[in-house]
Every structure is written in structure tokens, then in C-alpha cells.
Amino acid sequence: MKKIMIKAALVLGTLAMLTGCSGKKEAAPTSAAEAGKTTESALGTEATEAGKTADGEDTFTVGFDQDFPPMGFKADNGEYTGFDLDLAKEVAKRLGKKFVAQPIAWDAKDMELQSGNIDCIWNGFTITGREDGYTWSKPYMKNSQVFVVGKDSGIKTLSDLTGKVVEVQADSSAEKAIKEDDALLKTFKTLQTTPDYNTAFMDLEMGAVDAVAMDVIVAAYQIEQRKADFVILEESLSAEEYGVGFKKGNEALRDQVQEQLEAMAADGTCKKISEQWFGKDVTTVGK
């Protein structure tokens, strides 16, 4: 009996020692997903703090919606291009930085900026109504929010949208403008959102929606490229201006970018890039 009790004590002692040893180690993540998040977070912080490529080159990372032609989008060859991206690329070149075009989900743009994944938001980004949310460049382009409808839809004025289904990009300036006009909003049958305007135009072509609210400069480009029977209503929702949005308080980078934009306006570079995309100079820098 004593032998049995001694053996049991030895077993318990061994277990206690093993438990004590394992207790000195850090707890492992409870799942592979958590482990992955920890690693991604650490790497993301390191990359953000460095602000450089693997070979030590300074970067200028621009966040944009890749489905927002002509301001920023993915071309047929798979490369990112657009009016805003061309401006940003030239700014990066003059600053001696490597240009990085970073596509983002538009409704996640604030998270991307706050986390440091991007240096700025530059993609037909409306200042109006967002003045206090970001550190802004000076406006570089005028814009307005409009409605696009089918040419033969019978819709000629805003009052003709009564009882109609209207679509808009989620978290866009057009959505904000409509929701601020409660009288107009109440006349719609439905106001629905979509992730991007390529989808919105397909919905309009198929007759799934009656109208799309969006930026006039983008609407005109989309209609021209699609060669479709769409028209822009003469009555607009709101007038506004485009700017480059930086994280609140990042005046240093804002000032660097603004300086280069003004230099580009002075030497004709802004005008040249604008004419390549729109056939005329639509920029307002230095004017």
C-alpha cells in the first residue's frame, strides 16, 4: 500500500513540474487566424514606420478606388491608371519618392488612412462636407453631383425621379448629398448603394435601377467610354471641389505635395495631364 502511495505522489509531482514549466511560456494564439493577425499587424507597423521599399527607397502611397474612372482605375492591361494617379505619380517623382498606387475599398478609406497603410486619399475626393475630417490640400478641381438616366427613360428633371429606384456608391459624396436633401430623398421609391460605379452602370443598363447619382466628371467619362444611351440631368445635386486628403495633422506631407502641385501648375504639367484625359484643362490649381 505504501509503495502505491509513493508511486502516486511521484506521478503527481512530475505533473506539477511539467505544469510549472509550461506556465513560464507565453500562451499560444488560440487559432491559426489569430496567429496570422498578430504577424500581419507586426509587419504592417514595421512597414508603415519605415515608409520605404525593401531596398530603402522612400514611398508615396496613394489610396484610391480602382473602379472610379477616369480618376483612378484598373486598365485592361492590369495596370492602375487615371487622371488623379498621373498627377500623384508626377508629385512622387518630384519629391524623389517611389509612387505606390494602393487600391482600397472606398467605405474603408478612413481605416486605411488612420492605420498608415496609405499616405493620402487621392481619387476624386470631395472636400465639401469633409472639411474637418482630414488635413486637405487646396482644391485642384471643381465638380458637382448629378443624376445619370437612360436617354429614353422619360426622366428630364429631378421631379421625374419620384417613385424611381436610385443607386449611388456607398459612402460617396452623392449619397451624402441625397441624404441631406430629405425632401428629394422622400420622393424616391428606393435609394440603394453599390460598391462601385461600374456596377451601377451595369444596373442602369439592365434596367435594375432608374438613375445613378454620381460625380459629373466621372459620369461624362463613363458615358463617353461606354457609348451608351445615357444622359446627365441638367439639375445638379450640389457643387463641390476635389482635394487630396491626408491624415488629420499631417501638414508636413500635405505641404510637400501642395508645393509640387503648384509647381506643376506653373510649368504647365497639370494642364498637360488634364488635356490627355479630358481634352481640356479642368484643374484649378493656381487659378
XYZ file of C-alpha atoms in Angstrom:
287
model
C 0.000 0.000 0.000
C 2.832 2.394 0.862
C 4.502 1.595 -2.494
C 1.306 2.524 -4.340
C 1.016 5.812 -2.413
C 4.679 6.681 -3.126
C 4.240 5.985 -6.859
C 1.125 8.176 -6.950
C 2.971 11.013 -5.229
C 5.835 10.754 -7.697
C 3.401 10.919 -10.626
C 1.634 13.960 -9.187
C 4.960 15.676 -8.525
C 6.081 15.083 -12.087
C 2.815 16.522 -13.442
C 3.196 19.579 -11.231
C 6.719 20.159 -12.501
C 5.577 19.870 -16.114
C 2.711 22.270 -15.495
C 5.052 24.731 -13.843
C 7.444 24.636 -16.796
C 4.716 25.183 -19.364
C 3.349 28.072 -17.321
C 6.547 30.042 -17.919
C 5.917 30.167 -21.657
C 3.656 32.757 -23.370
C 0.233 31.478 -24.294
C -0.028 30.469 -27.943
C -2.720 32.029 -30.133
C -5.977 30.125 -29.817
C -6.250 29.759 -33.573
C -4.201 29.980 -36.746
C -6.244 33.043 -37.744
C -5.220 34.880 -34.567
C -1.606 33.954 -35.150
C -1.845 35.329 -38.668
C -3.376 38.589 -37.425
C -0.532 39.036 -34.950
C 2.072 38.545 -37.647
C 0.288 40.836 -40.135
C -0.080 43.540 -37.511
C 3.593 43.465 -36.625
C 4.682 43.537 -40.263
C 2.232 46.294 -41.087
C 3.532 48.502 -38.300
C 7.123 47.956 -39.357
C 6.337 48.775 -42.991
C 4.355 51.873 -42.044
C 7.019 53.231 -39.723
C 9.711 52.644 -42.299
C 7.757 54.217 -45.183
C 10.254 52.623 -47.518
C 10.603 49.812 -50.007
C 12.704 46.748 -49.227
C 15.733 48.458 -50.771
C 15.269 51.589 -48.622
C 13.567 53.854 -51.155
C 11.058 56.383 -49.746
C 7.488 55.735 -50.834
C 4.401 57.836 -51.525
C 1.383 55.537 -51.182
C -1.873 56.818 -52.632
C -5.203 55.224 -51.693
C -7.808 55.107 -54.469
C -10.930 53.331 -55.687
C -9.842 51.136 -58.595
C -13.348 51.292 -60.115
C -13.569 55.075 -60.455
C -12.512 56.034 -63.998
C -11.149 58.405 -65.123
C -9.731 59.453 -61.727
C -8.235 56.074 -60.801
C -8.941 52.597 -62.138
C -7.516 49.310 -63.353
C -6.851 49.345 -67.092
C -7.376 46.406 -69.451
C -3.658 45.632 -69.247
C -3.965 45.193 -65.475
C -2.128 48.403 -64.593
C -3.548 51.158 -62.405
C -4.074 54.433 -64.203
C -6.190 57.583 -64.175
C -6.052 61.369 -64.058
C -5.511 61.584 -60.300
C -2.941 58.797 -60.342
C -0.988 60.570 -63.098
C -0.927 63.743 -61.014
C 0.139 61.803 -57.919
C 2.815 59.907 -59.827
C 4.354 63.171 -61.037
C 4.274 64.595 -57.498
C 6.035 61.494 -56.163
C 8.687 61.788 -58.860
C 9.396 65.409 -57.971
C 9.575 64.517 -54.281
C 12.105 61.789 -55.010
C 9.766 59.080 -53.728
C 8.607 55.788 -55.212
C 4.945 56.042 -56.244
C 2.696 53.277 -54.894
C -0.908 53.044 -56.136
C -2.884 51.287 -53.385
C -6.454 50.252 -54.292
C -8.836 50.403 -51.329
C -12.494 49.753 -50.575
C -13.995 53.242 -50.567
C -16.021 52.683 -47.409
C -12.805 51.593 -45.636
C -10.743 54.620 -46.703
C -10.617 56.196 -43.222
C -9.338 52.984 -41.656
C -6.669 52.680 -44.343
C -5.523 56.252 -43.733
C -5.559 56.067 -39.940
C -3.637 52.769 -39.904
C -0.885 54.212 -42.084
C -1.467 51.779 -44.950
C -1.764 54.817 -47.244
C -0.284 58.316 -47.115
C -3.292 60.064 -48.597
C -6.623 59.618 -50.363
C -6.383 60.950 -53.917
C -9.250 59.820 -56.105
C -11.941 62.365 -56.891
C -12.130 63.008 -53.153
C -14.658 65.719 -52.321
C -13.664 68.314 -49.733
C -17.183 69.678 -49.265
C -18.742 68.248 -46.117
C -15.472 66.640 -45.027
C -13.524 69.779 -44.174
C -12.844 68.819 -40.555
C -12.117 65.130 -41.090
C -8.786 65.424 -42.873
C -5.823 67.685 -43.499
C -6.525 68.880 -47.036
C -4.558 70.161 -49.977
C -6.010 73.188 -51.704
C -8.752 72.283 -54.211
C -7.351 71.212 -57.575
C -10.594 70.642 -59.473
C -14.295 71.611 -59.425
C -17.055 69.023 -59.525
C -20.774 68.546 -58.958
C -23.100 65.675 -58.121
C -25.592 64.751 -60.846
C -28.042 62.070 -61.929
C -27.463 59.798 -64.915
C -30.519 58.235 -66.571
C -31.395 56.354 -69.725
C -31.826 58.596 -72.774
C -35.308 57.219 -73.421
C -36.337 56.913 -69.762
C -38.607 59.952 -69.856
C -36.758 61.379 -66.861
C -35.876 65.002 -67.574
C -35.892 66.717 -64.171
C -35.406 65.849 -60.510
C -39.163 65.786 -60.039
C -39.327 62.956 -62.591
C -37.387 60.774 -60.149
C -40.490 60.448 -57.994
C -41.211 56.774 -57.393
C -37.947 55.725 -59.056
C -35.106 53.478 -57.892
C -31.900 55.480 -57.493
C -28.457 53.970 -56.960
C -25.311 55.523 -55.513
C -21.872 54.396 -54.373
C -21.684 53.605 -50.673
C -20.114 56.356 -48.542
C -19.828 58.686 -51.550
C -20.426 62.422 -51.755
C -23.508 61.738 -53.873
C -25.010 59.563 -51.129
C -24.291 62.256 -48.552
C -25.814 64.984 -50.739
C -29.020 62.988 -51.304
C -29.446 62.132 -47.633
C -29.051 65.805 -46.737
C -31.907 66.661 -49.130
C -34.692 64.945 -47.234
C -37.439 66.357 -49.458
C -35.836 64.843 -52.557
C -34.984 61.560 -50.849
C -38.594 61.001 -49.806
C -39.737 61.138 -53.435
C -37.637 58.086 -54.428
C -39.099 54.627 -54.342
C -35.719 53.352 -53.145
C -32.208 54.668 -52.626
C -29.766 51.777 -52.797
C -25.983 51.602 -52.610
C -23.378 49.747 -54.622
C -19.629 49.213 -54.028
C -18.588 50.935 -57.281
C -19.916 52.818 -60.287
C -19.049 50.154 -62.830
C -21.675 48.004 -61.134
C -24.058 50.968 -61.004
C -23.826 51.499 -64.765
C -24.435 47.819 -65.409
C -27.520 48.022 -63.181
C -28.684 51.055 -65.167
C -28.098 49.284 -68.491
C -30.096 46.261 -67.343
C -32.952 48.398 -66.056
C -32.438 47.286 -62.457
C -32.320 50.956 -61.403
C -33.777 54.120 -62.929
C -30.989 56.565 -62.132
C -27.462 56.756 -60.760
C -26.225 59.707 -58.691
C -22.528 60.458 -59.084
C -19.727 62.942 -59.877
C -20.351 64.792 -63.136
C -16.764 64.425 -64.358
C -16.904 60.657 -63.866
C -20.398 60.427 -65.348
C -19.333 62.196 -68.543
C -16.308 59.926 -68.908
C -18.322 56.752 -68.319
C -20.953 57.748 -70.897
C -18.283 58.538 -73.482
C -16.405 55.286 -72.906
C -19.492 53.082 -72.907
C -21.060 54.716 -75.972
C -24.376 54.051 -74.255
C -27.639 55.951 -74.474
C -27.334 57.730 -71.136
C -27.793 61.399 -70.351
C -26.948 63.653 -67.406
C -29.809 65.649 -65.946
C -29.259 69.403 -66.108
C -30.267 69.908 -62.475
C -27.426 69.014 -60.134
C -27.441 67.927 -56.509
C -24.549 70.024 -55.270
C -21.410 71.880 -56.329
C -18.133 70.847 -54.747
C -14.353 70.672 -55.086
C -11.797 67.876 -55.184
C -8.745 67.798 -52.935
C -6.084 65.438 -51.635
C -6.947 64.181 -48.160
C -4.223 63.424 -45.597
C -4.445 62.080 -42.056
C -5.545 64.844 -39.714
C -2.478 66.738 -38.550
C -0.131 65.603 -41.322
C 0.602 69.122 -42.541
C 4.214 68.254 -43.372
C 3.346 65.837 -46.186
C 0.414 67.993 -47.290
C 2.708 70.988 -47.702
C 5.207 68.959 -49.731
C 2.505 67.741 -52.086
C 0.896 71.179 -52.383
C 4.214 72.756 -53.277
C 4.712 70.293 -56.127
C 1.156 70.709 -57.415
C 1.646 74.453 -57.614
C 4.953 73.982 -59.419
C 3.228 71.595 -61.857
C 0.517 74.182 -62.494
C 3.104 76.876 -63.103
C 5.115 74.856 -65.632
C 2.054 73.507 -67.470
C 2.264 69.902 -66.290
C -1.218 69.912 -64.683
C -2.690 71.336 -67.879
C -0.927 68.708 -69.999
C -2.144 65.791 -67.880
C -5.675 67.200 -67.829
C -5.769 67.583 -71.614
C -4.650 63.976 -72.015
C -7.668 62.776 -70.024
C -10.365 65.368 -70.689
C -9.311 67.211 -73.815
C -9.111 70.463 -71.850
C -7.649 71.891 -68.664
C -10.100 71.246 -65.806
C -7.642 71.939 -62.989
C -7.947 74.940 -60.667
C -4.506 74.993 -59.034
C -3.004 78.472 -59.138
C -6.065 79.982 -60.804
